[in-house]
Short mmCIF file of C-alpha atoms in Angstrom, two decimals:
data_model
loop_
_atom_site.label_atom_id
_atom_site.label_comp_id
_atom_site.label_asym_id
_atom_site.label_seq_id
_atom_site.Cartn_x
_atom_site.Cartn_y
_atom_site.Cartn_z
CA UNK A 17 118.39 -127.48 41.50
CA UNK A 18 115.38 -125.31 40.56
CA UNK A 19 116.67 -121.72 40.71
CA UNK A 20 119.00 -121.13 37.74
CA UNK A 21 122.58 -120.17 38.43
CA UNK A 22 123.76 -116.89 37.02
CA UNK A 23 126.59 -118.71 35.22
CA UNK A 24 127.53 -122.34 34.74
CA UNK A 25 131.14 -122.96 33.73
CA UNK A 26 131.82 -126.24 31.95
CA UNK A 27 135.52 -127.05 32.29
CA UNK A 28 137.65 -126.22 35.31
CA UNK A 29 141.07 -125.68 33.80
CA UNK A 30 142.92 -122.38 33.97
CA UNK A 31 140.47 -120.48 31.75
CA UNK A 32 137.37 -121.78 33.50
CA UNK A 33 138.73 -121.41 37.02
CA UNK A 34 140.04 -117.87 36.42
CA UNK A 35 136.62 -116.93 35.05
CA UNK A 36 134.96 -118.53 38.06
CA UNK A 37 137.06 -116.56 40.54
CA UNK A 38 136.18 -113.28 38.81
CA UNK A 39 132.45 -114.08 38.65
CA UNK A 40 132.28 -115.32 42.25
CA UNK A 41 134.00 -112.16 43.42
CA UNK A 42 131.40 -110.23 41.39
CA UNK A 43 128.72 -111.77 43.61
CA UNK A 44 127.32 -114.02 40.91
CA UNK A 45 126.02 -117.51 41.62
CA UNK A 46 128.42 -119.70 39.68
CA UNK A 47 129.30 -123.37 39.52
CA UNK A 48 132.15 -125.16 37.73
CA UNK A 49 131.54 -128.66 36.38
CA UNK A 50 134.83 -130.35 35.58
CA UNK A 51 135.76 -133.89 34.53
CA UNK A 52 139.08 -133.82 36.40
CA UNK A 53 141.23 -134.23 33.27
CA UNK A 54 142.98 -130.89 32.62
CA UNK A 55 145.31 -130.73 29.65
CA UNK A 56 148.26 -129.83 31.90
CA UNK A 57 147.96 -132.92 34.08
CA UNK A 58 150.99 -134.56 32.45
CA UNK A 59 153.32 -131.62 33.21
CA UNK A 60 155.24 -131.00 36.40
CA UNK A 61 156.22 -127.41 35.60
CA UNK A 62 154.52 -124.45 33.90
CA UNK A 63 156.34 -121.42 32.55
CA UNK A 64 155.63 -117.91 31.35
CA UNK A 65 153.42 -117.09 34.34
CA UNK A 66 154.64 -113.86 35.85
CA UNK A 67 155.60 -114.35 39.48
CA UNK A 68 154.91 -118.11 39.37
CA UNK A 69 157.36 -119.41 36.78
CA UNK A 70 158.08 -123.10 37.22
CA UNK A 71 155.00 -123.75 39.36
CA UNK A 72 153.42 -127.19 39.24
CA UNK A 73 150.29 -126.61 37.10
CA UNK A 74 148.07 -128.99 39.07
CA UNK A 75 149.03 -127.44 42.40
CA UNK A 76 148.45 -123.97 40.94
CA UNK A 77 145.06 -125.04 39.61
CA UNK A 78 144.11 -126.49 43.00
CA UNK A 79 145.00 -123.17 44.66
CA UNK A 80 142.81 -121.32 42.17
CA UNK A 81 139.91 -123.70 42.73
CA UNK A 82 140.19 -123.27 46.50
CA UNK A 83 140.11 -119.50 46.03
CA UNK A 84 137.02 -119.88 43.84
CA UNK A 85 135.21 -121.80 46.58
CA UNK A 86 136.38 -119.30 49.21
CA UNK A 87 134.53 -116.58 47.27
CA UNK A 88 131.34 -118.64 47.22
CA UNK A 89 131.72 -120.63 44.01
CA UNK A 90 130.76 -124.30 43.84
CA UNK A 91 132.53 -127.17 42.07
CA UNK A 92 131.07 -130.42 40.75
CA UNK A 93 133.33 -133.17 39.39
CA UNK A 94 131.37 -134.77 36.58
CA UNK A 95 131.04 -134.82 32.80
CA UNK A 96 128.40 -132.72 31.07
CA UNK A 97 126.77 -134.93 28.44
CA UNK A 98 124.09 -132.59 27.06
CA UNK A 99 123.14 -128.94 27.05
CA UNK A 100 119.61 -127.75 26.24
CA UNK A 101 118.01 -124.32 26.13
CA UNK A 102 114.72 -123.95 27.96
CA UNK A 103 112.91 -120.60 28.10
CA UNK A 104 115.53 -118.06 29.23
CA UNK A 105 117.95 -120.59 30.69
CA UNK A 106 120.22 -123.46 29.76
CA UNK A 107 120.12 -126.87 31.43
CA UNK A 108 123.24 -129.01 31.60
CA UNK A 109 122.83 -132.73 32.23
CA UNK A 110 125.76 -134.70 33.61
CA UNK A 111 126.86 -138.30 33.16
CA UNK A 112 125.34 -139.28 36.52
CA UNK A 113 121.98 -137.69 35.66
CA UNK A 114 122.19 -134.44 37.59
CA UNK A 115 120.79 -131.29 35.97
CA UNK A 116 122.00 -127.72 36.45
CA UNK A 117 120.04 -124.77 34.99
CA UNK A 118 121.84 -121.47 34.36
CA UNK A 119 121.13 -118.12 32.75
CA UNK A 120 124.47 -118.13 30.93
CA UNK A 121 126.98 -120.90 30.13
CA UNK A 122 130.72 -120.49 29.72
CA UNK A 123 132.41 -123.34 27.88
CA UNK A 124 136.07 -123.82 28.83
CA UNK A 125 136.55 -127.47 27.90
CA UNK A 126 139.91 -127.01 26.17
CA UNK A 127 141.46 -129.27 23.55
CA UNK A 128 142.75 -132.81 23.23
CA UNK A 129 146.30 -133.35 21.96
CA UNK A 130 146.66 -136.16 19.41
CA UNK A 131 150.30 -137.21 19.45
CA UNK A 132 152.15 -138.88 16.55
CA UNK A 133 151.73 -142.65 16.56
CA UNK A 134 155.21 -143.43 17.88
CA UNK A 135 155.70 -146.10 20.56
CA UNK A 136 156.82 -144.56 23.84
CA UNK A 137 155.98 -140.96 22.92
CA UNK A 138 152.78 -140.64 24.94
CA UNK A 139 154.48 -142.05 28.05
CA UNK A 140 157.00 -139.19 27.96
CA UNK A 141 154.46 -136.46 27.08
CA UNK A 142 154.71 -133.51 29.45
CA UNK A 143 157.81 -134.77 31.25
CA UNK A 144 160.43 -135.25 28.48
CA UNK A 145 158.44 -134.49 25.31
CA UNK A 146 156.90 -131.04 24.78
CA UNK A 147 155.28 -129.01 22.02
CA UNK A 148 155.40 -125.31 22.99
CA UNK A 149 158.68 -123.44 22.48
CA UNK A 150 157.44 -120.49 24.53
CA UNK A 151 156.56 -122.78 27.44
CA UNK A 152 159.70 -124.92 27.49
CA UNK A 153 162.21 -123.51 24.98
CA UNK A 154 164.21 -121.54 27.56
CA UNK A 155 164.77 -124.65 29.68
CA UNK A 156 166.41 -126.50 26.75
CA UNK A 157 168.46 -123.61 25.38
CA UNK A 158 171.77 -124.70 23.89
CA UNK A 159 170.91 -128.40 24.16
CA UNK A 160 170.89 -131.17 21.58
CA UNK A 161 167.23 -131.29 20.57
CA UNK A 162 165.07 -133.81 18.68
CA UNK A 163 161.76 -132.91 17.02
CA UNK A 164 159.36 -135.71 16.07
CA UNK A 165 157.11 -134.95 13.11
CA UNK A 166 153.43 -135.75 13.26
CA UNK A 167 149.98 -135.11 11.82
CA UNK A 168 150.17 -131.34 12.24
CA UNK A 169 152.68 -130.31 9.55
CA UNK A 170 152.14 -126.53 9.61
CA UNK A 171 152.55 -126.30 13.38
CA UNK A 172 155.50 -128.72 13.42
CA UNK A 173 157.49 -127.00 10.67
CA UNK A 174 156.98 -123.62 12.32
CA UNK A 175 157.96 -125.03 15.70
CA UNK A 176 161.24 -126.43 14.32
CA UNK A 177 162.19 -122.98 13.04
CA UNK A 178 161.22 -121.43 16.37
CA UNK A 179 163.40 -123.87 18.30
CA UNK A 180 166.45 -122.60 16.38
CA UNK A 181 166.14 -119.43 18.48
CA UNK A 182 167.03 -121.43 21.60
CA UNK A 183 169.51 -123.94 20.22
CA UNK A 184 171.60 -124.49 17.08
CA UNK A 185 171.48 -128.29 17.52
CA UNK A 186 168.11 -129.40 16.13
CA UNK A 187 167.44 -132.78 14.50
CA UNK A 188 164.06 -133.08 12.81
CA UNK A 189 162.71 -136.62 12.39
CA UNK A 190 160.10 -136.13 9.66
CA UNK A 191 158.29 -139.35 10.68
CA UNK A 192 156.33 -139.54 7.43
CA UNK A 193 155.64 -135.81 7.25
CA UNK A 194 155.99 -134.61 3.65
CA UNK A 195 158.30 -131.62 3.15
CA UNK A 196 158.66 -129.55 0.00
CA UNK A 197 162.06 -128.98 -1.55
CA UNK A 198 161.81 -125.36 -0.44
CA UNK A 199 161.21 -126.48 3.16
CA UNK A 200 164.19 -128.83 3.03
CA UNK A 201 166.45 -126.17 1.57
CA UNK A 202 165.46 -123.68 4.27
CA UNK A 203 166.10 -126.21 7.03
CA UNK A 204 169.51 -126.97 5.56
CA UNK A 205 170.42 -123.28 5.44
CA UNK A 206 169.42 -122.95 9.10
CA UNK A 207 171.49 -125.94 10.17
CA UNK A 208 168.59 -128.28 10.96
CA UNK A 209 169.46 -131.95 10.47
CA UNK A 210 166.69 -133.88 8.66
CA UNK A 211 166.18 -137.62 9.17
CA UNK A 212 163.48 -139.38 7.13
CA UNK A 213 164.01 -142.88 8.52
CA UNK A 214 160.89 -144.21 10.32
CA UNK A 215 160.93 -143.93 14.11
CA UNK A 216 160.40 -147.28 15.83
CA UNK A 217 160.43 -146.03 19.44
CA UNK A 218 161.36 -143.21 21.79
CA UNK A 219 162.43 -143.86 25.37
CA UNK A 220 164.05 -142.02 28.26
CA UNK A 221 167.79 -141.74 28.76
CA UNK A 222 168.19 -143.52 32.14
CA UNK A 223 170.93 -141.26 33.48
CA UNK A 224 169.19 -138.00 32.48
CA UNK A 225 166.07 -136.22 33.76
CA UNK A 226 165.21 -134.79 30.33
CA UNK A 227 167.08 -136.94 27.77
CA UNK A 228 165.34 -139.02 25.10
CA UNK A 229 166.57 -141.88 22.92
CA UNK A 230 165.13 -141.96 19.39
CA UNK A 231 165.27 -145.33 17.61
CA UNK A 232 164.94 -145.43 13.82
CA UNK A 233 164.75 -148.36 11.39
CA UNK A 234 166.44 -148.30 7.98
CA UNK A 235 166.03 -150.96 5.27
CA UNK A 236 169.32 -152.51 4.09
CA UNK A 237 170.46 -154.02 0.79
CA UNK A 238 169.89 -157.57 2.05
CA UNK A 239 166.16 -156.92 2.39
CA UNK A 240 166.25 -156.60 6.13
CA UNK A 241 166.55 -153.55 8.34
CA UNK A 242 169.04 -151.94 10.67
CA UNK A 243 168.24 -149.96 13.79
CA UNK A 244 169.93 -146.75 14.83
CA UNK A 245 169.62 -145.14 18.24
CA UNK A 246 170.41 -141.48 18.78
CA UNK A 247 170.51 -139.71 22.13
CA UNK A 248 169.17 -136.19 22.70
CA UNK A 249 168.96 -133.89 25.68
CA UNK A 250 165.33 -132.90 25.02
CA UNK A 251 162.48 -133.66 22.62
CA UNK A 252 159.56 -131.77 21.07
CA UNK A 253 156.71 -132.89 18.80
CA UNK A 254 153.77 -131.32 16.98
CA UNK A 255 150.44 -132.80 18.12
CA UNK A 256 147.19 -132.40 16.27
CA UNK A 257 144.79 -130.21 18.27
CA UNK A 258 141.16 -131.30 18.63
CA UNK A 259 138.85 -128.81 20.37
CA UNK A 260 136.47 -130.36 22.90
CA UNK A 261 133.57 -128.44 21.37
CA UNK A 262 130.95 -131.16 20.90
CA UNK A 263 128.44 -129.43 23.19
CA UNK A 264 128.91 -126.11 21.40
CA UNK A 265 128.39 -127.67 17.97
CA UNK A 266 125.34 -129.60 19.18
CA UNK A 267 123.87 -126.29 20.39
CA UNK A 268 124.25 -124.85 16.89
CA UNK A 269 127.30 -122.61 17.32
CA UNK A 270 128.84 -121.35 14.10
CA UNK A 271 132.23 -122.86 13.25
CA UNK A 272 134.95 -122.01 10.75
CA UNK A 273 137.88 -124.14 9.62
CA UNK A 274 137.26 -126.68 12.38
CA UNK A 275 136.88 -124.19 15.25
CA UNK A 276 133.81 -122.65 16.87
CA UNK A 277 133.76 -118.93 16.10
CA UNK A 278 134.43 -116.81 19.17
CA UNK A 279 133.74 -113.08 19.24
CA UNK A 280 136.36 -110.87 20.97
CA UNK A 281 134.33 -110.70 24.19
CA UNK A 282 133.84 -114.48 24.28
CA UNK A 283 130.34 -114.70 22.79
CA UNK A 284 129.44 -117.42 20.32
CA UNK A 285 126.78 -117.20 17.61
CA UNK A 286 124.25 -118.72 20.04
CA UNK A 287 122.86 -116.39 22.70
CA UNK A 288 123.80 -117.37 26.22
CA UNK A 289 126.82 -119.47 25.24
CA UNK A 290 130.33 -118.14 25.79
CA UNK A 291 133.83 -119.60 25.44
CA UNK A 292 137.27 -119.06 26.90
CA UNK A 293 140.61 -120.80 26.50
CA UNK A 294 141.72 -123.54 24.14
CA UNK A 295 138.27 -124.75 23.11
CA UNK A 296 138.17 -121.90 20.60
CA UNK A 297 141.82 -120.76 20.61
CA UNK A 298 144.81 -123.00 20.05
CA UNK A 299 147.23 -123.42 21.62
CA UNK A 300 146.97 -120.95 24.50
CA UNK A 301 149.47 -120.92 27.35
CA UNK A 302 148.36 -120.92 31.00
CA UNK A 303 148.66 -117.14 31.29
CA UNK A 304 146.71 -116.59 28.05
CA UNK A 305 143.96 -118.98 29.15
CA UNK A 306 143.59 -117.20 32.48
CA UNK A 307 143.49 -113.82 30.75
CA UNK A 308 140.74 -114.82 28.32
CA UNK A 309 138.83 -116.42 31.19
CA UNK A 310 138.88 -113.21 33.21
CA UNK A 311 138.01 -111.01 30.22
CA UNK A 312 135.08 -113.24 29.26
CA UNK A 313 133.87 -113.36 32.87
CA UNK A 314 133.74 -109.57 33.00
CA UNK A 315 131.85 -109.49 29.67
CA UNK A 316 129.30 -111.99 31.03
CA UNK A 317 128.83 -110.01 34.24
CA UNK A 318 128.30 -106.80 32.26
CA UNK A 319 125.82 -108.59 29.99
CA UNK A 320 123.82 -109.82 32.99
CA UNK A 321 123.85 -106.33 34.49
CA UNK A 322 122.41 -104.90 31.26
CA UNK A 323 119.66 -107.54 31.36
CA UNK A 324 118.85 -106.67 34.97
CA UNK A 325 118.76 -102.93 34.27
CA UNK A 326 116.46 -103.52 31.33
CA UNK A 327 114.07 -105.48 33.56
CA UNK A 328 114.05 -102.69 36.15
CA UNK A 329 113.31 -100.08 33.47
CA UNK A 330 110.49 -102.25 32.17
CA UNK A 331 108.90 -102.52 35.58
CA UNK A 332 109.23 -98.77 36.08
CA UNK A 333 107.15 -98.19 32.95
CA UNK A 334 104.33 -100.48 34.05
#
């Protein structure tokens, strides 16, 4: 490609695709480059989306991408490995060596979830093990619930308290997570059962579509150990969230407390680079990601219009 796109979107999840639809409908030349690994790919249902509650997220994303292409947008499945600024444009280089210049770049690469190191947990992620009470809490209301502690203590502790809104049967496996005496006392007052024994494995309950077996190992007086297996109707855990912001940081974007700083309209500290979705905001739901994508797309289109008007005024004065 020689003529720069108006906008290149890196990341074709819900934020990036929603932004692409808005920009394509605004008559901008826009391309999405996506690696085909959306965060929601492990889930079969998505919730909290008005009018589409329970929709399969991958099918919903495919519909959005088809709409994007119907409006004139283009999609490339590849991985962007570098991003360089040249003159008044950015050039993205992909893993297979292709280059795509663009006037503006929207980064919507999302986050990576690091799950607790518990055997069997990752295999059940998105189907029987969840992390967002607002996404999946309603579906497990009133059920016997397990929560597996992990490397994200603040999020996990808060999530346990949130889950008490949907069920009064919550068992929190601390899994090495350190709790203060005040935390323990508050959990006890709220009826949360605490188990500190190490988890050796989680696995599905064969006769249930959502049930999970949690196996723990306890040392005994003889110097050995004894295993205990408990059955639950659903399971949550608190992953550590890692933003996929390597390209933004390499371009010099300002960061704070581990996250690239995003202005309200989606701008970063580097001119021409914008963000939407989980790459700078964690952890957004599908509807939130789409909303920020659309809002940022409109801000980019308005920014380009101002540039174009300024050029016309300059030519008029010549």
